[in-house]
Coordinates of N, CA and C in Angstrom, one line a residue:
X310 N 14.8 7.7 -20.0 CA 13.9 7.3 -19.0 C 12.7 6.7 -19.7
X311 N 12.2 5.6 -19.1 CA 11.0 4.9 -19.6 C 9.9 5.0 -18.5
X312 N 8.8 5.6 -18.9 CA 7.6 5.6 -18.0 C 6.6 4.6 -18.5
X313 N 6.2 3.7 -17.6 CA 5.2 2.7 -17.9 C 4.0 2.9 -17.0
X314 N 2.9 3.2 -17.5 CA 1.7 3.6 -16.8 C 0.5 3.3 -17.6
X315 N -0.5 2.6 -17.2 CA -1.7 2.3 -17.9 C -2.7 3.4 -18.0
X316 N -2.7 4.3 -17.0 CA -3.6 5.4 -16.9 C -3.0 6.6 -17.8
X317 N -3.8 7.0 -18.8 CA -3.3 8.0 -19.8 C -2.9 9.3 -19.1
X318 N -3.7 9.8 -18.2 CA -3.4 11.1 -17.6 C -2.2 11.0 -16.7
X319 N -2.0 9.9 -15.9 CA -0.9 9.8 -15.1 C 0.4 9.6 -15.9
X320 N 0.3 8.8 -17.0 CA 1.4 8.6 -17.9 C 1.9 10.0 -18.5
X321 N 0.9 10.7 -19.0 CA 1.2 12.1 -19.6 C 1.8 13.0 -18.6
X322 N 1.2 13.0 -17.4 CA 1.7 13.9 -16.3 C 3.2 13.6 -16.0
X323 N 3.5 12.3 -15.8 CA 4.8 11.8 -15.4 C 5.8 12.1 -16.5
X324 N 5.4 11.8 -17.8 CA 6.3 12.1 -18.9 C 6.6 13.6 -19.0
X325 N 5.6 14.4 -18.9 CA 5.7 15.9 -19.0 C 6.6 16.4 -17.9
X326 N 6.4 15.9 -16.7 CA 7.3 16.4 -15.5 C 8.8 16.0 -15.9
X327 N 9.0 14.8 -16.3 CA 10.4 14.4 -16.6 C 11.0 15.1 -17.7
X328 N 10.2 15.4 -18.7 CA 10.7 16.1 -19.9 C 11.1 17.5 -19.4
X329 N 10.2 18.2 -18.6 CA 10.5 19.5 -18.1 C 11.8 19.5 -17.2
X330 N 12.1 18.4 -16.6 CA 13.3 18.2 -15.8 C 14.6 17.9 -16.7
X331 N 14.4 17.8 -18.0 CA 15.5 17.6 -18.9 C 15.7 16.2 -19.4
X332 N 14.9 15.3 -19.0 CA 15.1 13.9 -19.4 C 14.5 13.6 -20.7
X333 N 15.1 12.7 -21.5 CA 14.5 12.1 -22.7 C 13.6 11.0 -22.2
X334 N 12.3 11.1 -22.6 CA 11.4 10.2 -22.0 C 10.7 9.4 -23.1
X335 N 10.6 8.1 -22.8 CA 9.9 7.1 -23.6 C 8.7 6.7 -22.8
X336 N 7.6 6.3 -23.4 CA 6.4 5.9 -22.7 C 5.8 4.6 -23.2
X337 N 5.2 3.9 -22.3 CA 4.5 2.7 -22.7 C 3.3 2.5 -21.7
X338 N 2.2 1.9 -22.2 CA 1.0 1.7 -21.4 C 1.0 0.3 -20.7
X339 N 1.9 -0.6 -21.2 CA 2.0 -1.9 -20.6 C 3.4 -2.5 -20.8
X340 N 3.6 -3.6 -20.1 CA 4.9 -4.2 -20.0 C 5.5 -4.7 -21.3
X341 N 4.8 -5.4 -22.1 CA 5.3 -5.9 -23.4 C 5.9 -4.8 -24.2
X342 N 5.2 -3.7 -24.4 CA 5.7 -2.6 -25.2 C 6.9 -2.0 -24.5
X343 N 6.9 -1.9 -23.2 CA 8.0 -1.4 -22.4 C 9.3 -2.2 -22.7
X344 N 9.2 -3.5 -22.7 CA 10.3 -4.4 -22.9 C 10.9 -4.2 -24.3
X345 N 10.0 -4.0 -25.3 CA 10.5 -3.7 -26.6 C 11.2 -2.4 -26.7
X346 N 10.7 -1.4 -26.0 CA 11.4 -0.1 -26.0 C 12.8 -0.2 -25.4
X347 N 12.9 -0.9 -24.3 CA 14.1 -1.1 -23.6 C 15.1 -1.8 -24.5
X348 N 14.7 -2.8 -25.2 CA 15.6 -3.5 -26.1 C 16.1 -2.6 -27.2
X349 N 15.3 -1.7 -27.7 CA 15.7 -0.8 -28.8 C 16.4 0.5 -28.4
X350 N 16.3 0.9 -27.1 CA 16.8 2.1 -26.7 C 17.9 1.9 -25.5
X351 N 19.1 1.6 -25.9 CA 20.1 1.3 -24.8 C 20.4 2.5 -23.9
X352 N 20.1 3.7 -24.3 CA 20.4 4.9 -23.4 C 19.5 5.0 -22.2
X353 N 18.4 4.2 -22.2 CA 17.5 4.3 -21.0 C 18.1 3.7 -19.8
X354 N 18.2 4.5 -18.7 CA 18.9 4.1 -17.5 C 18.0 4.0 -16.3
X355 N 16.7 4.4 -16.5 CA 15.8 4.3 -15.4 C 14.4 4.0 -15.9
X356 N 13.7 3.1 -15.2 CA 12.4 2.7 -15.5 C 11.5 3.2 -14.3
X357 N 10.5 4.0 -14.7 CA 9.4 4.4 -13.8 C 8.2 3.7 -14.1
X358 N 7.8 2.8 -13.3 CA 6.6 1.9 -13.6 C 5.6 1.8 -12.5
X359 N 4.4 1.8 -12.9 CA 3.3 1.5 -12.0 C 3.4 0.1 -11.5
X360 N 3.0 -0.2 -10.3 CA 3.0 -1.6 -9.8 C 1.8 -2.3 -10.4
X361 N 0.7 -1.6 -10.5 CA -0.6 -2.3 -10.9 C -0.9 -2.2 -12.4
X362 N 0.0 -2.7 -13.2 CA -0.2 -2.7 -14.7 C -1.1 -3.9 -15.0
X363 N -1.9 -3.8 -16.1 CA -2.7 -5.0 -16.5 C -1.7 -6.0 -17.2
X364 N -2.1 -7.3 -17.1 CA -1.2 -8.3 -17.7 C 0.0 -8.5 -16.8
X365 N 1.2 -8.1 -17.4 CA 2.4 -8.2 -16.6 C 2.5 -7.0 -15.6
X366 N 2.5 -7.3 -14.3 CA 2.5 -6.2 -13.4 C 3.9 -5.5 -13.4
X367 N 4.0 -4.5 -12.6 CA 5.3 -3.7 -12.6 C 6.4 -4.5 -12.1
X368 N 6.2 -5.3 -11.1 CA 7.3 -6.1 -10.5 C 7.8 -7.1 -11.5
X369 N 6.9 -7.8 -12.2 CA 7.3 -8.7 -13.3 C 8.1 -8.0 -14.4
X370 N 7.6 -6.8 -14.8 CA 8.2 -6.0 -15.8 C 9.7 -5.7 -15.3
X371 N 9.8 -5.2 -14.1 CA 11.2 -4.8 -13.6 C 12.1 -6.0 -13.6
X372 N 11.6 -7.2 -13.2 CA 12.4 -8.4 -13.3 C 12.9 -8.8 -14.7
X373 N 12.0 -8.7 -15.6 CA 12.3 -9.0 -17.0 C 13.2 -7.9 -17.6
X374 N 13.0 -6.7 -17.2 CA 13.8 -5.6 -17.7 C 15.2 -5.7 -17.2
X375 N 15.4 -6.1 -16.0 CA 16.7 -6.2 -15.4 C 17.5 -7.4 -16.0
X376 N 16.7 -8.4 -16.6 CA 17.4 -9.5 -17.3 C 18.0 -8.9 -18.6
X377 N 17.3 -8.0 -19.2 CA 17.9 -7.4 -20.4 C 19.0 -6.4 -20.0
X378 N 18.8 -5.6 -18.9 CA 19.7 -4.5 -18.5 C 19.9 -4.6 -17.0
X379 N 20.8 -5.4 -16.5 CA 21.0 -5.5 -15.1 C 21.3 -4.2 -14.3
X380 N 21.8 -3.2 -15.0 CA 22.2 -1.9 -14.4 C 21.0 -0.9 -14.4
X381 N 19.9 -1.3 -14.9 CA 18.7 -0.5 -14.9 C 18.2 -0.2 -13.5
X382 N 18.0 1.1 -13.3 CA 17.4 1.6 -12.0 C 15.9 1.6 -12.2
X383 N 15.2 1.2 -11.1 CA 13.7 1.1 -11.2 C 13.1 1.9 -10.0
X384 N 12.1 2.7 -10.4 CA 11.3 3.4 -9.4 C 9.8 3.0 -9.7
X385 N 9.2 2.4 -8.7 CA 7.8 2.0 -8.8 C 6.9 3.1 -8.3
X386 N 5.7 3.2 -8.9 CA 4.7 4.1 -8.4 C 3.4 3.2 -8.1
X387 N 2.6 3.7 -7.2 CA 1.4 3.0 -6.8 C 0.5 3.9 -6.2
X388 N -0.8 3.7 -6.4 CA -1.8 4.5 -5.8 C -2.3 3.8 -4.5
X389 N -1.8 2.6 -4.3 CA -2.2 1.8 -3.2 C -1.0 1.5 -2.3
X390 N -1.2 1.6 -1.0 CA -0.1 1.3 0.0 C 0.2 -0.2 0.0
X391 N -0.8 -1.0 -0.1 CA -0.6 -2.5 -0.1 C -0.6 -3.0 -1.5
X392 N 0.5 -3.6 -1.9 CA 0.7 -4.1 -3.2 C 1.8 -5.2 -3.2
X393 N 2.2 -5.6 -4.4 CA 3.1 -6.8 -4.5 C 4.5 -6.5 -4.0
X394 N 4.8 -5.3 -3.7 CA 6.2 -5.0 -3.2 C 6.3 -4.5 -1.8
X395 N 5.1 -4.5 -1.1 CA 5.1 -4.1 0.3 C 4.6 -5.3 1.1
X396 N 5.4 -5.7 2.1 CA 5.1 -6.8 3.0 C 5.2 -6.4 4.4
X397 N 4.1 -6.6 5.2 CA 4.0 -6.2 6.6 C 4.5 -4.7 6.8
X398 N 4.1 -3.9 5.8 CA 4.4 -2.5 5.9 C 5.8 -2.1 5.5
X399 N 6.5 -3.0 4.9 CA 7.9 -2.8 4.5 C 8.1 -3.1 3.0
X400 N 8.9 -2.3 2.4 CA 9.2 -2.6 1.0 C 10.2 -3.7 1.0
X401 N 10.2 -4.5 -0.1 CA 11.2 -5.5 -0.4 C 12.6 -4.8 -0.5
X402 N 13.6 -5.5 -0.1 CA 15.0 -4.9 -0.2 C 15.3 -4.4 -1.6
X403 N 15.8 -3.2 -1.6 CA 16.3 -2.6 -2.9 C 15.1 -1.9 -3.7
X404 N 13.9 -1.9 -3.2 CA 12.8 -1.4 -3.9 C 12.5 0.0 -3.6
X405 N 12.3 0.8 -4.6 CA 12.0 2.3 -4.4 C 10.6 2.5 -4.8
X406 N 9.8 3.1 -4.0 CA 8.3 3.3 -4.3 C 8.0 4.7 -4.1
X407 N 7.3 5.3 -5.0 CA 6.7 6.7 -4.9 C 5.2 6.5 -5.0
X408 N 4.5 6.9 -3.9 CA 3.1 6.8 -3.9 C 2.3 7.9 -4.6
X409 N 1.3 7.5 -5.4 CA 0.5 8.4 -6.1 C -0.6 9.0 -5.2
X410 N -1.0 10.2 -5.4 CA -0.5 11.1 -6.3 C 0.8 11.8 -5.8
X411 N 1.6 12.1 -6.8 CA 2.9 12.8 -6.4 C 3.1 14.0 -7.2
X412 N 3.9 14.9 -6.6 CA 4.1 16.2 -7.3 C 5.4 16.1 -8.1
X413 N 5.6 17.1 -9.0 CA 6.8 17.2 -9.8 C 8.0 17.2 -8.9
X414 N 8.0 17.9 -7.8 CA 9.1 18.0 -6.9 C 9.4 16.7 -6.2
X415 N 8.4 16.0 -5.8 CA 8.6 14.7 -5.2 C 9.2 13.7 -6.2
X416 N 8.7 13.7 -7.4 CA 9.2 12.9 -8.5 C 10.7 13.2 -8.8
X417 N 11.0 14.5 -8.9 CA 12.4 14.9 -9.2 C 13.3 14.5 -8.0
X418 N 12.8 14.6 -6.8 CA 13.7 14.3 -5.6 C 14.0 12.8 -5.6
X419 N 13.0 12.0 -5.9 CA 13.2 10.5 -5.8 C 14.0 10.0 -7.0
X420 N 13.8 10.6 -8.1 CA 14.7 10.3 -9.3 C 16.1 10.7 -9.0
X421 N 16.3 11.9 -8.5 CA 17.7 12.3 -8.2 C 18.4 11.4 -7.2
X422 N 17.7 11.0 -6.1 CA 18.3 10.2 -5.1 C 18.6 8.8 -5.7
X423 N 17.7 8.3 -6.6 CA 17.9 7.0 -7.2 C 19.1 7.0 -8.2
X424 N 19.2 8.1 -8.9 CA 20.3 8.2 -9.9 C 21.7 8.4 -9.2
X425 N 21.6 9.1 -8.0 CA 22.9 9.3 -7.3 C 23.4 8.1 -6.5
X426 N 22.5 7.2 -6.2 CA 22.9 6.0 -5.4 C 23.7 5.1 -6.2
X427 N 24.7 4.5 -5.6 CA 25.6 3.5 -6.3 C 24.8 2.3 -6.6
X428 N 25.1 1.7 -7.7 CA 24.5 0.4 -8.1 C 25.1 -0.7 -7.2
X429 N 24.3 -1.7 -6.9 CA 24.7 -2.8 -6.1 C 25.9 -3.6 -6.8

């Protein structure tokens, strides 16, 4: 699993929760580093990324990551209800969003549902 979050505390919290849940976790603070990690770590099956990253935003990161790995599952996080993946109060098709702040249980539930869902 790859966690991409520019806020150090949120990145650490997310990575620690996922590690406690038994996942091998890689972390990055921005998109360029995340793409490098994805290229080097073929076992990563899920990207947990903040929507509001500096430079390359989370949506752009997900698009580029899926060019490298079409089977990659993506869960977006955001502290804002209105962002690049919500339009007229609805998420874009196929987009999964977990609003911050989230608990370990909420994160685990969303990850489980995402991993259990069939790929398109």
